[in-house]
Amino acid sequence: MTNINKSIEIAKNLILTGEGKEKYMLYPYATENLVGLFHQIDVSGKDCLTINGSFDQSLDMALMGAKSVTAFDINPLSIPYAELKMALILTGYRKEIYFGFLNGYYDVLESLAFHPTVFEYMKKNISESSLVFWQEMFQNFDKRQICQKLFFDGYHFSEQKDFVNYMQDDNYTKLQGMLPNTNIQLLECNIRVLPNMLNKSFDIIHFSNIIGYQDTMYEGKNREEKLYTYKDLLETYSHFLNKDGKIISYIYDPFNNQGCDEVPIFDKDLRDKIFSGDQYSYIYFPAYFSDAKDGCLIYTKK
């Protein structure tokens, strides 16, 4: 079975039965304050590695002038979704059509939501495999099924624009000019296998909020061991950093301490004990979901 046929089978099962919901449902937009992050982290002219996810991190990196973006994700459906977003932008659709097309998860009655005519015009800008994937979706399911079964619930882009750079003001139009000049590579793999697939070094590595998933990544270890294992992971990836390169780990509301027994990264004392030394630092900015602050643990290669 080819990769795209496997992705089609996963998506069909997800829509028809809900099988694999937690593993394969897509995030329509980012859930991080990318404005706060990229106002403190400069990616201009730099080679970047990032989680694929909603693909918004990659789009913001392109907007900010990244030289290249390598985006990886264990979820195979994230690749055709990323290519769908790129195709919409590269076709030259104005912002209202881009967000109208993608907002079906929020408002399935939106007239533009996953509209086949919009898709027809952007086919030339999408890879053959992703074209096959989305043609299968449109031929077998209506937009309500696609919107409500493939995507997690989210917020309308107008509620998110304070937190994602390319959604703001004229930045979407600017992104249309920047994206063709950004070398983008999409990979399907998990974070532990990825080092075997990399053949270049990076200035910026963005691990999104993977640091919050220690229980699922490192089952069978105690709280302290889980964070030490993640620290070892950062050390592994440091070999793929250029001098002064940074690895970014996003932490939602890091001073909350709620749930720290289950998710040890929220235990500030334990976090500070393990991620000590001058190669570690933090940045903070307004939180996405609350009046508190989000933050990022930064590893800098000395």
Tab-separated table of C-alpha atoms in Angstrom:
chain	number	residue	atom	x	y	z
A	1	MET	CA	0.000	0.000	0.000
A	2	THR	CA	1.461	3.364	-0.990
A	3	ASN	CA	1.671	6.141	1.562
A	4	ILE	CA	-1.164	8.120	-0.013
A	5	ASN	CA	-3.450	5.074	-0.192
A	6	LYS	CA	-2.733	4.454	3.476
A	7	SER	CA	-3.622	8.080	4.258
A	8	ILE	CA	-6.853	7.789	2.270
A	9	GLU	CA	-7.812	4.617	4.165
A	10	ILE	CA	-7.072	6.307	7.514
A	11	ALA	CA	-9.146	9.363	6.559
A	12	LYS	CA	-12.091	7.287	5.334
A	13	ASN	CA	-12.118	5.209	8.523
A	14	LEU	CA	-11.896	8.384	10.571
A	15	ILE	CA	-14.891	9.932	8.819
A	16	LEU	CA	-17.038	6.787	8.751
A	17	THR	CA	-16.241	5.215	12.130
A	18	GLY	CA	-14.204	7.704	14.171
A	19	GLU	CA	-11.392	5.132	14.299
A	20	GLY	CA	-8.090	6.754	15.224
A	21	LYS	CA	-9.665	10.041	16.279
A	22	GLU	CA	-6.992	10.931	18.822
A	23	LYS	CA	-4.155	10.011	16.474
A	24	TYR	CA	-5.319	11.363	13.146
A	25	MET	CA	-7.714	14.277	13.545
A	26	LEU	CA	-6.236	17.513	12.219
A	27	TYR	CA	-5.724	20.828	13.955
A	28	PRO	CA	-7.215	23.454	11.616
A	29	TYR	CA	-5.052	26.272	13.019
A	30	ALA	CA	-2.233	26.590	15.537
A	31	THR	CA	-2.986	26.698	19.258
A	32	GLU	CA	0.191	28.614	20.158
A	33	ASN	CA	0.836	32.327	20.420
A	34	LEU	CA	3.063	32.471	17.349
A	35	VAL	CA	3.052	36.263	17.395
A	36	GLY	CA	4.571	36.277	20.878
A	37	LEU	CA	7.045	33.556	19.908
A	38	PHE	CA	8.321	34.974	16.619
A	39	HIS	CA	8.622	38.488	17.956
A	40	GLN	CA	11.376	37.100	20.192
A	41	ILE	CA	12.850	34.417	17.931
A	42	ASP	CA	14.350	35.586	14.634
A	43	VAL	CA	13.992	33.083	11.769
A	44	SER	CA	14.907	35.410	8.888
A	45	GLY	CA	17.362	33.759	6.504
A	46	LYS	CA	17.539	30.664	8.711
A	47	ASP	CA	17.061	26.946	8.193
A	48	CYS	CA	14.190	25.785	10.413
A	49	LEU	CA	12.829	22.450	11.587
A	50	THR	CA	9.329	22.395	13.052
A	51	ILE	CA	6.321	20.281	13.904
A	52	ASN	CA	3.897	20.197	10.983
A	53	GLY	CA	0.567	20.044	12.853
A	54	SER	CA	-1.708	22.743	11.473
A	55	PHE	CA	1.161	23.990	9.254
A	56	ASP	CA	0.709	27.499	10.694
A	57	GLN	CA	4.157	27.413	12.315
A	58	SER	CA	5.673	26.764	8.884
A	59	LEU	CA	3.605	29.496	7.244
A	60	ASP	CA	4.655	32.014	9.880
A	61	MET	CA	8.294	31.000	9.411
A	62	ALA	CA	7.956	31.568	5.661
A	63	LEU	CA	6.334	34.943	6.314
A	64	MET	CA	9.210	35.904	8.614
A	65	GLY	CA	11.763	35.147	5.904
A	66	ALA	CA	12.998	31.652	6.775
A	67	LYS	CA	15.399	30.264	4.196
A	68	SER	CA	14.003	26.741	4.529
A	69	VAL	CA	11.403	24.909	6.615
A	70	THR	CA	11.410	21.167	7.263
A	71	ALA	CA	8.092	20.176	8.864
A	72	PHE	CA	7.555	16.721	10.359
A	73	ASP	CA	4.608	14.964	11.953
A	74	ILE	CA	3.658	11.436	12.946
A	75	ASN	CA	0.159	12.062	11.543
A	76	PRO	CA	0.220	11.261	7.785
A	77	LEU	CA	-2.906	13.378	7.194
A	78	SER	CA	-0.976	16.505	8.136
A	79	ILE	CA	0.910	16.402	4.815
A	80	PRO	CA	-2.088	16.657	2.443
A	81	TYR	CA	-3.539	19.325	4.742
A	82	ALA	CA	-0.305	21.349	4.634
A	83	GLU	CA	-0.228	21.048	0.850
A	84	LEU	CA	-3.877	22.113	0.678
A	85	LYS	CA	-3.043	25.291	2.604
A	86	MET	CA	-0.007	25.985	0.423
A	87	ALA	CA	-2.006	25.450	-2.767
A	88	LEU	CA	-4.700	27.881	-1.642
A	89	ILE	CA	-2.092	30.551	-0.982
A	90	LEU	CA	-0.017	29.928	-4.120
A	91	THR	CA	-3.097	29.999	-6.367
A	92	GLY	CA	-3.497	33.626	-5.384
A	93	TYR	CA	-6.797	33.440	-3.551
A	94	ARG	CA	-7.429	36.450	-1.374
A	95	LYS	CA	-7.527	36.053	2.390
A	96	GLU	CA	-11.319	35.852	2.640
A	97	ILE	CA	-11.462	32.848	0.311
A	98	TYR	CA	-8.540	31.091	2.021
A	99	PHE	CA	-10.119	31.321	5.470
A	100	GLY	CA	-13.654	30.740	4.185
A	101	PHE	CA	-12.537	27.504	2.530
A	102	LEU	CA	-10.803	26.274	5.698
A	103	ASN	CA	-13.402	27.394	8.243
A	104	GLY	CA	-15.835	24.547	7.732
A	105	TYR	CA	-14.893	22.912	11.008
A	106	TYR	CA	-16.088	26.121	12.678
A	107	ASP	CA	-19.067	26.945	10.463
A	108	VAL	CA	-20.004	24.123	8.113
A	109	LEU	CA	-22.660	26.364	6.552
A	110	GLU	CA	-19.964	28.745	5.316
A	111	SER	CA	-20.623	28.805	1.561
A	112	LEU	CA	-16.921	28.562	0.688
A	113	ALA	CA	-16.108	25.746	3.128
A	114	PHE	CA	-14.293	23.012	1.192
A	115	HIS	CA	-16.030	24.174	-1.975
A	116	PRO	CA	-15.143	21.896	-4.940
A	117	THR	CA	-14.929	24.829	-7.370
A	118	VAL	CA	-12.297	26.548	-5.224
A	119	PHE	CA	-10.396	23.264	-5.145
A	120	GLU	CA	-10.543	22.896	-8.933
A	121	TYR	CA	-8.713	26.182	-9.468
A	122	MET	CA	-5.833	25.309	-7.138
A	123	LYS	CA	-5.175	21.766	-8.399
A	124	LYS	CA	-2.118	22.881	-10.378
A	125	ASN	CA	-0.383	23.957	-7.152
A	126	ILE	CA	-0.784	20.727	-5.194
A	127	SER	CA	1.330	17.584	-5.406
A	128	GLU	CA	-0.042	14.564	-7.240
A	129	SER	CA	-0.379	12.480	-4.078
A	130	SER	CA	-2.215	15.191	-2.119
A	131	LEU	CA	-4.409	15.853	-5.154
A	132	VAL	CA	-5.443	12.190	-5.143
A	133	PHE	CA	-6.120	12.376	-1.399
A	134	TRP	CA	-8.438	15.382	-1.604
A	135	GLN	CA	-10.182	14.139	-4.743
A	136	GLU	CA	-11.055	10.990	-2.814
A	137	MET	CA	-12.410	13.074	0.041
A	138	PHE	CA	-14.566	15.249	-2.242
A	139	GLN	CA	-15.849	12.299	-4.254
A	140	ASN	CA	-16.859	10.211	-1.246
A	141	PHE	CA	-17.969	12.719	1.408
A	142	ASP	CA	-19.855	15.974	1.706
A	143	LYS	CA	-18.287	19.025	3.304
A	144	ARG	CA	-20.061	18.451	6.620
A	145	GLN	CA	-18.427	15.029	6.960
A	146	ILE	CA	-15.018	16.379	5.970
A	147	CYS	CA	-15.199	19.399	8.260
A	148	GLN	CA	-16.621	17.724	11.331
A	149	LYS	CA	-14.849	14.360	11.157
A	150	LEU	CA	-11.342	15.219	9.966
A	151	PHE	CA	-10.796	18.292	12.159
A	152	PHE	CA	-10.794	19.116	15.842
A	153	ASP	CA	-13.104	21.947	16.824
A	154	GLY	CA	-11.392	25.285	16.698
A	155	TYR	CA	-11.886	29.007	16.554
A	156	HIS	CA	-12.741	31.190	13.590
A	157	PHE	CA	-9.587	32.799	12.220
A	158	SER	CA	-10.866	36.228	13.271
A	159	GLU	CA	-10.633	35.023	16.886
A	160	GLN	CA	-7.087	33.770	16.335
A	161	LYS	CA	-5.490	36.573	14.362
A	162	ASP	CA	-3.912	38.151	17.444
A	163	PHE	CA	-1.844	34.985	17.878
A	164	VAL	CA	-0.827	33.984	14.305
A	165	ASN	CA	1.275	36.370	12.256
A	166	TYR	CA	0.090	35.562	8.735
A	167	MET	CA	-3.522	36.177	9.755
A	168	GLN	CA	-2.842	39.790	10.673
A	169	ASP	CA	-3.506	42.871	8.533
A	170	ASP	CA	-1.706	42.608	5.175
A	171	ASN	CA	0.531	39.714	6.213
A	172	TYR	CA	-1.467	37.151	4.238
A	173	THR	CA	-0.723	39.067	1.033
A	174	LYS	CA	2.923	39.330	2.073
A	175	LEU	CA	2.995	35.565	2.668
A	176	GLN	CA	1.803	34.973	-0.895
A	177	GLY	CA	4.996	36.661	-2.041
A	178	MET	CA	7.289	34.971	0.483
A	179	LEU	CA	6.061	31.361	0.271
A	180	PRO	CA	7.393	30.570	-3.252
A	181	ASN	CA	10.886	31.598	-2.088
A	182	THR	CA	10.878	29.304	0.956
A	183	ASN	CA	12.242	25.781	0.537
A	184	ILE	CA	9.649	23.602	2.328
A	185	GLN	CA	9.983	19.869	2.965
A	186	LEU	CA	7.256	17.754	4.603
A	187	LEU	CA	8.113	14.523	6.429
A	188	GLU	CA	5.942	11.822	8.003
A	189	CYS	CA	7.756	10.452	11.055
A	190	ASN	CA	7.890	10.686	14.825
A	191	ILE	CA	10.328	12.770	16.796
A	192	ARG	CA	12.475	9.820	17.872
A	193	VAL	CA	12.949	8.434	14.348
A	194	LEU	CA	13.508	11.799	12.683
A	195	PRO	CA	17.274	12.067	13.449
A	196	ASN	CA	17.827	9.074	11.141
A	197	MET	CA	16.193	11.005	8.293
A	198	LEU	CA	17.959	14.359	8.635
A	199	ASN	CA	20.833	15.241	6.346
A	200	LYS	CA	21.336	18.903	7.224
A	201	SER	CA	21.710	21.185	10.221
A	202	PHE	CA	19.357	23.916	11.407
A	203	ASP	CA	19.407	27.309	13.045
A	204	ILE	CA	15.966	26.899	14.660
A	205	ILE	CA	14.221	23.709	15.803
A	206	HIS	CA	10.671	24.208	17.035
A	207	PHE	CA	9.148	21.267	18.899
A	208	SER	CA	5.823	22.995	19.595
A	209	ASN	CA	4.215	21.595	22.769
A	210	ILE	CA	5.599	18.050	22.482
A	211	ILE	CA	7.272	18.660	25.838
A	212	GLY	CA	3.788	18.384	27.394
A	213	TYR	CA	3.293	14.823	26.150
A	214	GLN	CA	5.887	13.040	28.261
A	215	ASP	CA	3.436	10.459	29.620
A	216	THR	CA	2.530	9.176	26.175
A	217	MET	CA	6.090	9.397	24.844
A	218	TYR	CA	7.854	7.756	27.775
A	219	GLU	CA	5.451	5.345	29.456
A	220	GLY	CA	6.839	3.339	32.343
A	221	LYS	CA	9.164	6.077	33.591
A	222	ASN	CA	8.647	8.202	36.683
A	223	ARG	CA	8.112	11.960	36.475
A	224	GLU	CA	11.763	12.886	36.812
A	225	GLU	CA	12.910	10.228	34.354
A	226	LYS	CA	10.469	11.524	31.757
A	227	LEU	CA	11.963	15.000	31.830
A	228	TYR	CA	15.523	13.666	31.825
A	229	THR	CA	14.627	11.559	28.786
A	230	TYR	CA	13.295	14.646	27.039
A	231	LYS	CA	16.506	16.441	27.977
A	232	ASP	CA	18.433	13.600	26.330
A	233	LEU	CA	16.277	14.131	23.241
A	234	LEU	CA	17.305	17.788	23.148
A	235	GLU	CA	20.943	16.723	23.403
A	236	THR	CA	20.430	14.380	20.446
A	237	TYR	CA	18.956	17.155	18.333
A	238	SER	CA	21.661	19.589	19.387
A	239	HIS	CA	23.947	17.714	16.969
A	240	PHE	CA	21.726	19.043	14.162
A	241	LEU	CA	22.056	22.658	15.306
A	242	ASN	CA	24.351	25.237	13.799
A	243	LYS	CA	26.393	27.360	16.209
A	244	ASP	CA	24.085	29.488	18.394
A	245	GLY	CA	21.133	27.492	17.054
A	246	LYS	CA	18.071	27.098	19.249
A	247	ILE	CA	15.611	24.329	20.139
A	248	ILE	CA	12.232	25.701	21.219
A	249	SER	CA	9.777	23.796	23.428
A	250	TYR	CA	6.406	25.505	23.916
A	251	ILE	CA	4.822	25.322	27.407
A	252	TYR	CA	1.237	26.426	27.990
A	253	ASP	CA	0.859	28.470	31.174
A	254	PRO	CA	4.146	27.228	32.717
A	255	PHE	CA	3.526	28.815	36.140
A	256	ASN	CA	0.178	27.125	36.692
A	257	ASN	CA	1.514	23.904	38.289
A	258	GLN	CA	-1.943	22.343	37.866
A	259	GLY	CA	-1.733	18.740	36.764
A	260	CYS	CA	2.008	18.625	37.384
A	261	ASP	CA	1.695	15.149	38.908
A	262	GLU	CA	0.429	13.865	35.563
A	263	VAL	CA	2.421	16.175	33.282
A	264	PRO	CA	5.781	16.832	34.932
A	265	ILE	CA	6.766	19.762	32.722
A	266	PHE	CA	4.268	21.885	34.670
A	267	ASP	CA	6.203	21.277	37.901
A	268	LYS	CA	8.346	24.424	37.897
A	269	ASP	CA	10.734	23.221	40.607
A	270	LEU	CA	11.359	19.932	38.823
A	271	ARG	CA	11.646	21.696	35.467
A	272	ASP	CA	14.218	24.151	36.818
A	273	LYS	CA	16.194	21.355	38.446
A	274	ILE	CA	16.526	19.321	35.265
A	275	PHE	CA	16.840	22.042	32.620
A	276	SER	CA	19.612	23.950	34.337
A	277	GLY	CA	22.793	25.416	32.916
A	278	ASP	CA	23.570	28.387	30.714
A	279	GLN	CA	22.380	26.628	27.565
A	280	TYR	CA	18.793	26.792	28.869
A	281	SER	CA	16.655	29.917	29.062
A	282	TYR	CA	12.991	30.969	28.812
A	283	ILE	CA	10.911	33.492	26.931
A	284	TYR	CA	7.383	34.512	27.977
A	285	PHE	CA	4.448	36.191	26.265
A	286	PRO	CA	0.640	36.438	26.648
A	287	ALA	CA	-1.104	33.065	26.693
A	288	TYR	CA	-3.436	31.926	23.954
A	289	PHE	CA	-6.176	30.458	26.140
A	290	SER	CA	-6.048	32.526	29.330
A	291	ASP	CA	-4.985	35.804	30.940
A	292	ALA	CA	-1.760	34.162	32.137
A	293	LYS	CA	1.488	33.796	30.197
A	294	ASP	CA	2.728	31.044	27.924
A	295	GLY	CA	6.414	30.353	27.644
A	296	CYS	CA	9.102	28.496	25.753
A	297	LEU	CA	12.046	26.564	27.093
A	298	ILE	CA	14.970	27.494	24.845
A	299	TYR	CA	18.045	25.318	24.367
A	300	THR	CA	20.883	27.300	22.757
A	301	LYS	CA	23.922	25.564	21.330
A	302	LYS	CA	26.970	27.209	22.848
